Coordinates of C-alpha atoms in Angstrom, one line a residue:
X438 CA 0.0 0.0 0.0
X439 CA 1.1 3.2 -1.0
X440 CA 2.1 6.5 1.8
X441 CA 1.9 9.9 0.7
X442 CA 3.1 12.9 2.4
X443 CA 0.3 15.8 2.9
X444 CA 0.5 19.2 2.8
X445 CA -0.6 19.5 6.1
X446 CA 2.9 17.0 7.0
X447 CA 0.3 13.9 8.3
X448 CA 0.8 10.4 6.6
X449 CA -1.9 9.0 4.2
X450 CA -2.5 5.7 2.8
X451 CA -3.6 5.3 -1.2
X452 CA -5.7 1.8 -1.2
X453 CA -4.9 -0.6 -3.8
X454 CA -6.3 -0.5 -7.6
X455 CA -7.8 -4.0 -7.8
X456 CA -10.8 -6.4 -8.2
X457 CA -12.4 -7.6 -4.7
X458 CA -13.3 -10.6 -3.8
X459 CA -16.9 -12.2 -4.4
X460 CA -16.7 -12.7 -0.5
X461 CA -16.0 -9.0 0.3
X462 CA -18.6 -7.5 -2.2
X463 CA -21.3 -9.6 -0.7
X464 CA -20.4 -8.4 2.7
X465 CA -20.1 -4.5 1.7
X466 CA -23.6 -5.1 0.5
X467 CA -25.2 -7.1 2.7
X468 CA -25.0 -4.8 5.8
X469 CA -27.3 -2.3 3.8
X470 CA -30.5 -4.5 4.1
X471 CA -30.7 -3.1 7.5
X472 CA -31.0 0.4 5.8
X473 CA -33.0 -0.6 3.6
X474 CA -35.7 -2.1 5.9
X475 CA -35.0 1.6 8.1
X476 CA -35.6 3.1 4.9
X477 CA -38.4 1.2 4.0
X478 CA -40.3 1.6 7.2
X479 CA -39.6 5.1 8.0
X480 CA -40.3 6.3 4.2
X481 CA -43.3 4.4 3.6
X482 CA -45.3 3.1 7.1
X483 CA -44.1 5.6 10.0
X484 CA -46.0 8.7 9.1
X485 CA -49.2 6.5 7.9
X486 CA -49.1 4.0 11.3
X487 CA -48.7 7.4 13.6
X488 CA -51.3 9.2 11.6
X489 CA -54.1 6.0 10.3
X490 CA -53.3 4.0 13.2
X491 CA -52.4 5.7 16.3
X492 CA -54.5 9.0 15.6
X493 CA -52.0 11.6 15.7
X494 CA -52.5 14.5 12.9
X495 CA -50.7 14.0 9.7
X496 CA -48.7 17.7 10.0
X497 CA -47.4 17.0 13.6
X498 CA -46.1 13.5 12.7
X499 CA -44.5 14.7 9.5
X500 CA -43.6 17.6 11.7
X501 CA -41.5 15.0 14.6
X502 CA -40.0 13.0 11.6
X503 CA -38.6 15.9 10.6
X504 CA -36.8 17.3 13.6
X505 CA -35.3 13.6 13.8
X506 CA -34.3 13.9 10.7
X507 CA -32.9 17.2 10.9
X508 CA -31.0 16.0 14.6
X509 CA -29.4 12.9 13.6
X510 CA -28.1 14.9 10.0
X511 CA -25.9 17.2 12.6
X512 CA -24.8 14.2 13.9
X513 CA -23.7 12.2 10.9
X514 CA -20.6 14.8 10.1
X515 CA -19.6 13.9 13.6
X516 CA -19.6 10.5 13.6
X517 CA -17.8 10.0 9.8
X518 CA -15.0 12.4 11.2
X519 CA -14.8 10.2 14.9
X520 CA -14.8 7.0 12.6
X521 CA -12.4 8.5 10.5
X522 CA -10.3 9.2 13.8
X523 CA -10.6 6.1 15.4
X524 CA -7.7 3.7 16.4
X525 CA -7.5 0.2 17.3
X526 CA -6.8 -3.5 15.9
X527 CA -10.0 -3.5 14.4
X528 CA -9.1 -0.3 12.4
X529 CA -11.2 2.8 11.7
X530 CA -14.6 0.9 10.7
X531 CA -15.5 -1.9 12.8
X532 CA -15.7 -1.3 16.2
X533 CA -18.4 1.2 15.1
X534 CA -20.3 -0.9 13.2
X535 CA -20.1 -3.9 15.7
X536 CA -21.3 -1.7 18.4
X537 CA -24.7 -0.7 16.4
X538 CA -26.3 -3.7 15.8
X539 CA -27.9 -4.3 19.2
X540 CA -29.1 -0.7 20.0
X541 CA -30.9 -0.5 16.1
X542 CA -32.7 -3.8 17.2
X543 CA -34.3 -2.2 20.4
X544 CA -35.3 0.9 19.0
X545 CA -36.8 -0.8 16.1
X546 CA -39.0 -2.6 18.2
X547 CA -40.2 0.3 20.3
X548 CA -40.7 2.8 17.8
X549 CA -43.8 0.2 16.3
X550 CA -45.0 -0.1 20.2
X551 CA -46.2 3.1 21.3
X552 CA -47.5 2.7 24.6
X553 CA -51.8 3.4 24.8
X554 CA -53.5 5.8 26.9
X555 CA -50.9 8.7 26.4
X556 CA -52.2 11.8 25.1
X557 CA -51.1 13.7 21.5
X558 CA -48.5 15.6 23.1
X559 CA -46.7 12.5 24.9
X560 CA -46.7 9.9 21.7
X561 CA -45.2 13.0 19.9
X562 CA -42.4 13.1 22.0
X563 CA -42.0 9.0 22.1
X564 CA -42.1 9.0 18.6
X565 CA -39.3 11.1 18.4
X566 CA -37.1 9.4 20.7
X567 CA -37.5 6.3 19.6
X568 CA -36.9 7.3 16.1
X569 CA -33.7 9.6 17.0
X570 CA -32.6 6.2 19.0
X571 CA -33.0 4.0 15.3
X572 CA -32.1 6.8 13.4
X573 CA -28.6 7.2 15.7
X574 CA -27.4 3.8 16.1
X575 CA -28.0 3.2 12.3
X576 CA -26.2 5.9 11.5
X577 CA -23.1 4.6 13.5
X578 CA -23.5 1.5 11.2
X579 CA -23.8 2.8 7.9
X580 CA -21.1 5.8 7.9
X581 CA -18.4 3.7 8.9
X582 CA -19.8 0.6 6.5
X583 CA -20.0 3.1 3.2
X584 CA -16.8 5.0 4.0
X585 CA -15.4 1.8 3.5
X586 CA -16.3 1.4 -0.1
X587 CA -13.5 4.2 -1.5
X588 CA -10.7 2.2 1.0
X589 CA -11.4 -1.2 -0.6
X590 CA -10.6 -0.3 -4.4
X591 CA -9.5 2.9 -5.6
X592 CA -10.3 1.4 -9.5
X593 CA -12.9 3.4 -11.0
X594 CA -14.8 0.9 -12.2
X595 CA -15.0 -1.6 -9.4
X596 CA -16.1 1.5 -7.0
X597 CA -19.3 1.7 -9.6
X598 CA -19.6 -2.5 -9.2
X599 CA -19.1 -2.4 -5.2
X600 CA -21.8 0.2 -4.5
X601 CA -24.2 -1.7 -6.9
X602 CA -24.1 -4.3 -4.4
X603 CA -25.2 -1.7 -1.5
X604 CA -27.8 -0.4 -3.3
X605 CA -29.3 -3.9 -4.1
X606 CA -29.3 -5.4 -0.7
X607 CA -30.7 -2.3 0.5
X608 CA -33.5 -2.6 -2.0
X609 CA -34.4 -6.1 -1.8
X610 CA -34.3 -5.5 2.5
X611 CA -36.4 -3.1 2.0
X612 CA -38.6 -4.9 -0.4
X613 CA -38.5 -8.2 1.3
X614 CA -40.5 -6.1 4.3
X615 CA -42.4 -4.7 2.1
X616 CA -43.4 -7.6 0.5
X617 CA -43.8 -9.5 3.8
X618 CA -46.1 -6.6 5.4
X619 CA -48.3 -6.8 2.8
X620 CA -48.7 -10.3 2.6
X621 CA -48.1 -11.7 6.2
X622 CA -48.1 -8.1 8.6
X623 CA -50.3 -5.8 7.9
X624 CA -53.2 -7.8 6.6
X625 CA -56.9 -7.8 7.8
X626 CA -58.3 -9.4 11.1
X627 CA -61.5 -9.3 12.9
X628 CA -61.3 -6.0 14.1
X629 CA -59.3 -4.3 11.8
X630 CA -60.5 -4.9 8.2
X631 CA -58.1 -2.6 6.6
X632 CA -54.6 -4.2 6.9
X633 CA -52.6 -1.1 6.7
X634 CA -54.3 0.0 10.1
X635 CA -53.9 -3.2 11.8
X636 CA -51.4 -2.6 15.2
X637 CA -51.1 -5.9 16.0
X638 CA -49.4 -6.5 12.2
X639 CA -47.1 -3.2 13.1
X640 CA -45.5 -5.4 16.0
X641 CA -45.2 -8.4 14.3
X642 CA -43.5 -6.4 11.6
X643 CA -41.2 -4.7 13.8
X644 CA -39.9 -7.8 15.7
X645 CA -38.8 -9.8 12.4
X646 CA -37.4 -6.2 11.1
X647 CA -35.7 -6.0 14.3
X648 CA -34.1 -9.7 13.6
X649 CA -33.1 -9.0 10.6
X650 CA -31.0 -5.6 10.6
X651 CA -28.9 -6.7 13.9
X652 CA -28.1 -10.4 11.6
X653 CA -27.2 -7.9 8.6
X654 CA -25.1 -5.8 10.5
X655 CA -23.1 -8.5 12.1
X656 CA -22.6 -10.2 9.3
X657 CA -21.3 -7.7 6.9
X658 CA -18.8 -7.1 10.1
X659 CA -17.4 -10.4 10.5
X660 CA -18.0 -10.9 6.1
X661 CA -15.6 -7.5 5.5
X662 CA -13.3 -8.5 9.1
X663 CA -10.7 -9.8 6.9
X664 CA -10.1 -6.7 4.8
X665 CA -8.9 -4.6 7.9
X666 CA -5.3 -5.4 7.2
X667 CA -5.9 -3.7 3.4
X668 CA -7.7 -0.7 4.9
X669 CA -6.0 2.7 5.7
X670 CA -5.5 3.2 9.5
X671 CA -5.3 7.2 10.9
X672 CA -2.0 8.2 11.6
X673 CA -2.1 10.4 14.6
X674 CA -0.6 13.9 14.1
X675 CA -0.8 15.3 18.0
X676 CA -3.1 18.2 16.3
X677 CA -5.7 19.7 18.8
X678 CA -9.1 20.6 18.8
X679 CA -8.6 23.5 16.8
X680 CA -6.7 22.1 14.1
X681 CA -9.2 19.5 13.8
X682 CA -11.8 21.5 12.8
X683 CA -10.1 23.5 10.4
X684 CA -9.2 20.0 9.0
X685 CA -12.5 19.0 8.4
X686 CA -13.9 22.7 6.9
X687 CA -11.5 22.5 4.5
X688 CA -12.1 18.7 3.1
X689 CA -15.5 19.8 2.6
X690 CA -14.9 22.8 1.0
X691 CA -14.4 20.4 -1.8
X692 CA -16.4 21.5 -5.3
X693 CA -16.7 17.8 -6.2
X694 CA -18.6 17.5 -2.8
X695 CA -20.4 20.4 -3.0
X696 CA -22.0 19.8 -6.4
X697 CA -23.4 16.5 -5.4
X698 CA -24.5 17.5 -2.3
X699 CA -26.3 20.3 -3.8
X700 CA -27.6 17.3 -6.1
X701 CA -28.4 15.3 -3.1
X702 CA -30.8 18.2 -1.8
X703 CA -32.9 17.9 -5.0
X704 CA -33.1 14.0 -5.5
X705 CA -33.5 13.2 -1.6
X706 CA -36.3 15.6 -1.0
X707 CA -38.0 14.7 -4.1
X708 CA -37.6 10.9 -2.8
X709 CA -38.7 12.0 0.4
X710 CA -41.6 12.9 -0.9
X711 CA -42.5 10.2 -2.7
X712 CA -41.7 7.6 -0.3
X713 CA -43.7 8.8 2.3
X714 CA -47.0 9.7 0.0
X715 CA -46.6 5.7 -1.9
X716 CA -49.3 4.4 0.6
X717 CA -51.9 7.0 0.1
X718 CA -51.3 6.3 -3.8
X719 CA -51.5 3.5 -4.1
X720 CA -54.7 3.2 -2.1
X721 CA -56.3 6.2 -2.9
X722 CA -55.1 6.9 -7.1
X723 CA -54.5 3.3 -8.1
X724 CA -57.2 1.7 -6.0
X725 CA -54.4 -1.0 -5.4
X726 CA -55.4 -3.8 -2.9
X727 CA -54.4 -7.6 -1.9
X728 CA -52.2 -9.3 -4.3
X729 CA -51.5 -6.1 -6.2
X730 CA -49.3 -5.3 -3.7
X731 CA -47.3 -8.4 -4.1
X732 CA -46.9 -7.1 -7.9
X733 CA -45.8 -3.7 -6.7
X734 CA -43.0 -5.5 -4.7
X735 CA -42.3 -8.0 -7.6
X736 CA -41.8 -4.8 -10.1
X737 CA -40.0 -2.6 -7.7
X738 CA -37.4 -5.5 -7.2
X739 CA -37.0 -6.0 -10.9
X740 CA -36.0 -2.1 -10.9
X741 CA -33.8 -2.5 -8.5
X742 CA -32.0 -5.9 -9.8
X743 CA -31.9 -4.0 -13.5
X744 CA -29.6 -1.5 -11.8
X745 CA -27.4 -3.7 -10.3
X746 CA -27.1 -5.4 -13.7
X747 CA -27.1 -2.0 -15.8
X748 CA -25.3 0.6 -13.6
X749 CA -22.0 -0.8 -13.7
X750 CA -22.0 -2.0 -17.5
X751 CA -23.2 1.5 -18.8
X752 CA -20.7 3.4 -16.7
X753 CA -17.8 2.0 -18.3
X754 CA -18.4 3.7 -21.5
X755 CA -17.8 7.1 -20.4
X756 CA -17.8 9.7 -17.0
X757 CA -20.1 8.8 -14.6
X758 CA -21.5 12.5 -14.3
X759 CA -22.9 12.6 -17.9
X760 CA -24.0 8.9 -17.2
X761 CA -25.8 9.4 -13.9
X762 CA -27.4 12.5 -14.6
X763 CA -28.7 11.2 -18.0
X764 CA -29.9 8.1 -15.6
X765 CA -32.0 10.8 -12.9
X766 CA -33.6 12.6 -16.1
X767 CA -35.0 9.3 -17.2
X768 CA -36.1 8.9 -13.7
X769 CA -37.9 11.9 -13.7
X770 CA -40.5 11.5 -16.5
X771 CA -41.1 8.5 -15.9
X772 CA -41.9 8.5 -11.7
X773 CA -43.8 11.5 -13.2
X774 CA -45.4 10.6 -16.5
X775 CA -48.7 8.1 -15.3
X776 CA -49.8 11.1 -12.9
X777 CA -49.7 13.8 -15.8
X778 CA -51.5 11.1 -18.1
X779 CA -54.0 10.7 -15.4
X780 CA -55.1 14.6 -15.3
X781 CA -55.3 14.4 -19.1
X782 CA -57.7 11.6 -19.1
X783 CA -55.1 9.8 -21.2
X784 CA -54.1 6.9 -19.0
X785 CA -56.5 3.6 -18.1
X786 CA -58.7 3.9 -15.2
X787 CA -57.7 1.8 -12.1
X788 CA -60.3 -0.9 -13.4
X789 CA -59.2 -1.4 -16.4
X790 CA -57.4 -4.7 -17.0
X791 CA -54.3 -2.7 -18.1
X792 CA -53.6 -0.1 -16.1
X793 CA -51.6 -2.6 -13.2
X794 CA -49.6 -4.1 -15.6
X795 CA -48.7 -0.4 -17.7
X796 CA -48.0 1.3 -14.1
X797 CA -45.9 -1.4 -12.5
X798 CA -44.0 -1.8 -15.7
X799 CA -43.4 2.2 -15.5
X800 CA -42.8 1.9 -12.1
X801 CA -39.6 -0.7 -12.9
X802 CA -38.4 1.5 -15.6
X803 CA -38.5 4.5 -13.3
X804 CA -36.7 2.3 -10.1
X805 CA -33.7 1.1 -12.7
X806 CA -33.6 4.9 -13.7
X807 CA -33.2 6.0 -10.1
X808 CA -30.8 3.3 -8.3
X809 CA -29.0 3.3 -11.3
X810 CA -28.3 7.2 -10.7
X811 CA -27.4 7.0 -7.0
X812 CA -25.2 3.8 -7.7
X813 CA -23.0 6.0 -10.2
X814 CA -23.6 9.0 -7.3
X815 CA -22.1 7.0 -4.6
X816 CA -18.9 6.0 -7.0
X817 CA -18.9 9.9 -7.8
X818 CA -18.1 10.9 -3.8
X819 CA -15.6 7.9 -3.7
X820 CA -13.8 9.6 -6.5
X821 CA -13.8 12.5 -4.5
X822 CA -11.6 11.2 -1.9
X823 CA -8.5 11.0 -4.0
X824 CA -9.0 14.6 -5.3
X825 CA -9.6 16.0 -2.0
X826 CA -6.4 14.2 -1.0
X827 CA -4.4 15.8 -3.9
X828 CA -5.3 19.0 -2.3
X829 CA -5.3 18.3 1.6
X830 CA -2.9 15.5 2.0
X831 CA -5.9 13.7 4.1
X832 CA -8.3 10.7 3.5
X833 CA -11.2 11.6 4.7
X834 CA -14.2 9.1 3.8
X835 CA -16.3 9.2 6.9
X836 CA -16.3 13.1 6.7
X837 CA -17.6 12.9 2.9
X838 CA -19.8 10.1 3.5
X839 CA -21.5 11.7 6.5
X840 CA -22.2 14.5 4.3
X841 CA -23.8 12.6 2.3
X842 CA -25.7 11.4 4.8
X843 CA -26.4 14.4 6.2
X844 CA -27.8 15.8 3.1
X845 CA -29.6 12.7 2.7
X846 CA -31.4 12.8 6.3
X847 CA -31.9 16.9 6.3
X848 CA -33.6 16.9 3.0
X849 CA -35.3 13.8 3.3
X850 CA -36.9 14.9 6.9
X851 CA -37.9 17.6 4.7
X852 CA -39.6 15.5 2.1
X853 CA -41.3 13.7 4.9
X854 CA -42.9 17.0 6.7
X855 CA -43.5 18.3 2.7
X856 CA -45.1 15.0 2.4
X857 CA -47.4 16.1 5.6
X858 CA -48.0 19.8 4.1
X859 CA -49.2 18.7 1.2
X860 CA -51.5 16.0 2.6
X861 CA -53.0 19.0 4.5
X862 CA -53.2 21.4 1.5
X863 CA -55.2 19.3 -0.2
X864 CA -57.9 18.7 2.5
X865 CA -56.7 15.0 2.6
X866 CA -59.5 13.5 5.7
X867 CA -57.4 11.4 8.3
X868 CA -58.4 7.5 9.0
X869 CA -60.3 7.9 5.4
X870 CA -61.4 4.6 3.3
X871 CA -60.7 4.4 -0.2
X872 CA -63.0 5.4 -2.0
X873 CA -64.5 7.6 -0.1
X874 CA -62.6 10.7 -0.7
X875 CA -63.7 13.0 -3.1
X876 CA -62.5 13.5 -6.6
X877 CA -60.9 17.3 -6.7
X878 CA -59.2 15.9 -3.8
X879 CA -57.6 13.1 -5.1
X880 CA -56.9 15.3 -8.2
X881 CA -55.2 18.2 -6.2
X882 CA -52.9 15.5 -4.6
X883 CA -51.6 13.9 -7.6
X884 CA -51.1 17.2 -9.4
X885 CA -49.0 18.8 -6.6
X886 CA -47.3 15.2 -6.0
X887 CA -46.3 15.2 -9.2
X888 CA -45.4 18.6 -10.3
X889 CA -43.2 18.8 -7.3
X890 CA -41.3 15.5 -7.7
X891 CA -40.7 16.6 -11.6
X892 CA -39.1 19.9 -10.4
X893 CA -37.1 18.6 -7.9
X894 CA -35.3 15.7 -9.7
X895 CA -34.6 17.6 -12.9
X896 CA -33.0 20.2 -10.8
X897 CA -30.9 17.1 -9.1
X898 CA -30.0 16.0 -12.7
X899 CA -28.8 19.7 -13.6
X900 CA -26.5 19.2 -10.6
X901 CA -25.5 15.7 -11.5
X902 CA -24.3 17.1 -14.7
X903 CA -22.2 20.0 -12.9
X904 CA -19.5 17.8 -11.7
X905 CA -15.8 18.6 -12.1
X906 CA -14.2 15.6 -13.2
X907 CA -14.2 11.8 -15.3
X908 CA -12.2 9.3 -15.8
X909 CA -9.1 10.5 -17.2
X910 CA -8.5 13.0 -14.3
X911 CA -9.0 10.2 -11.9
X912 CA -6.6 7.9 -13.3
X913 CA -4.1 11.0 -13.8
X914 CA -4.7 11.5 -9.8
X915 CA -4.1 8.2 -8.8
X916 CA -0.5 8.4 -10.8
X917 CA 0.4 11.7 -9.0
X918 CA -0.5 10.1 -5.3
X919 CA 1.5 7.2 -6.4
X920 CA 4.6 9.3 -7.7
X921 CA 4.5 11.4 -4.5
X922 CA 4.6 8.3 -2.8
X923 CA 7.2 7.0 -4.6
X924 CA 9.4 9.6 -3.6

């Protein structure tokens, strides 16, 4: 492994350019189901279990999601630069992730168990700490786990191939519970005959969920346990407090960073957005119900699988800017394009024998489109580590990962309270039955759904397309760390 000298006189480490094992790719993905299922619940169940279920208003749980959101994002810059700090035989990344697993298990389960009999005011405030407590440990998990992705290969291409593999575990966990909720959890019973605001299915869900994240965690740990001796260790330099933090303003002062942060904004609070309004589509616009859901899952999986297969292939022939923000456009008309054909009259009705199969087929195109684009976004901040190393003489992936992160969590706590404002701009009733809401209200919702998700994920695209380097200047990098080291 290569050493090069800084400008700020400490000692970095350039990781190797080569192929990883089957093994280790398996593992880097695999620990991403339990942010997937995270993702999964909090984007598409929380705000409609606090809200259908529990009775709390839609704008005040949209509201409390938020301020977690917003909490744990000024938390992630902390934890990438501790993790980036941290010493020991396990290296930099493990004994963080290790020590998640069992917290992100607890809080999973009580965040689906509010306790009965409180008042508004009180289940507001358990739903936030309960969610900060999830929200927290995963975050000690996945910082540490994605900052790892840039140390294991510095090959351009193979960065591109390992992050496919996150994205898909997280997807399929994610989808798995999905698919299992509808089909197992959250399905009718005597009392309850809507499944979607069935408690008892909520607990059931969140003790398998629970299960699963803490055997994901652990075993991408112990899976990737064999790669510390290939990772870069930190190197102290006996700098203080203040030198620390002028450090870590000046790695992120990075324009790479900045542009796709700024991209981040745009594509998270757009997906914000949509995650947490799906439910109340599906139900209320596509009249979905039973088995259709199973389909939902079924196409939303092939989306996902389709990126992991196309992602990696179409980025080798060219930059992955050009590539990924051709990838979000895509995405954009086409999450957008059977809600604009709705308000024309121009697409089937919900009973017509072919609107399911036209939507979900749209709805894989649309998933490929947008994994796709965060797979080649991901590889994009990897490839920022090396430049920001050319000008600071630092690694630093747990400082540029927990930005994304952060700009991940802040915009996407403000997709989720958008999600809430716009449920109560357009009159949407609370507890309501499908079919029972009126028209113009159904019609106001998907046109401001819809309109705002096209705005926000062009803008994202525009971004994409902003950043400041390809392949060439890469690989012309990686020779000038190497000479320097060299000498």
């Amino acid at each position: 492994m290569t050493s090069a000298m800084g400008s700020e006189g400490g000692s970095t480490a350039i990781p190797p350019v080569r192929k990883l094992t089957m093994l280790s790719r398996l593992s880097f993905g695999f620990g991403s189901v339990a942010y997937g299922i995270k993702d999964g619940g909090f984007a598409t169940f929380l705000l409609l279990f606090y809200n259908q279920v529990v009775g709390l208003p839609a704008a005040a749980v949209g509201a409390v999601i938020a301020a977690v959101l917003v909490m744990e994002a000024f938390a992630d810059p902390l934890v990438g630069f501790l993790s980036d700090h941290t010493q020991g035989r396990w290296g930099r990344r493990h004994p963080w992730m290790y020590a998640s697993a069992l917290p992100i298990a607890l809080g999973w389960v009580m965040l689906w168990n509010p306790p009965s009999g409180w008042s508004d005011g009180a289940l507001l405030g358990y739903l936030f700490c309960s969610a900060l407590l999830v929200r927290l440990a995963l975050s000690a998990f996945e910082i540490p786990s994605a900052a790892m992705g840039p140390e294991l290969s510095t090959d351009y291409d193979e960065r591109t191939r390992l992050f496919s593999y996150r994205y898909l575990f997280a997807w399929s966990g994610g989808l798995a519970m999905l698919a299992l909720s509808y089909a197992i959890f959250l399905v009718p019973d005597a009392t309850h005959p809507i499944g979607l605001q069935n408690p008892n299915g909520y607990a059931r869900m969140a003790a398998f969920g629970a299960v699963a994240m803490f055997v994901a965690i652990i075993g991408s740990s112990i899976g990737l346990h064999p790669e510390i001796k290939h990772l870069p260790r930190h190197v102290p330099t006996g700098e203080g407090g203040a030198a620390h933090f002028r450090a870590f303003a000046q790695t992120v002062r990075n324009r790479g960073f900045i542009i796709l942060m700024i991209a981040g904004v745009f594509a998270y609070t757009a997906q914000g957005v949509s995650f947490a309004l799906s439910n109340y589509l599906y139900q209320f616009v596509w009249h979905m119900k039973g088995g259709d859901f199973q389909w939902l899952t079924a196409a939303l999986f092939g989306g996902a699988v389709t990126a992991f297969i196309v992602a990696p292939r179409v980025s080798r022939t060219g930059d992955k800017h050009r590539i990924g923000a051709a990838f979000a456009i895509a995405n954009a008309v086409l999450i957008t394009s059977p809600y604009f054909l709705r308000l024309l009259g121009v697409f089937p009705p919900p009973e017509s024998p072919i609107a399911l199969p036209l939507l979900l087929t749209i709805f894989a195109a649309n998933t490929a489109c947008g994994i796709s684009s965060m797979i080649i976004g991901a590889a994009m901040l990897s490839d920022v580590v090396e430049e920001s190393e050319m000008r600071t003489g630092r690694r630093s992936e747990g400082v540029f990962f927990a930005g994304s992160f952060f700009v991940q969590k802040l915009v996407g706590g403000l997709g989720t309270l958008l999600a809430g404002t716009i449920l109560s701009l357009v009159a949407f009733p609370a507890a309501a039955v499908p079919g029972s809401v009126p028209a113009e209200t159904i019609d106001r919702l998907v046109l401001v759904f819809a309109g705002v998700l096209l705005f926000f994920f062009l803008c994202g695209a525009y971004a994409y397309s902003r950043f400041p380097f390809g392949r060439a200047e890469h690989a012309a990098r990686l020779a000038e760390l190497k000479a320097q080291g060299a000498a």
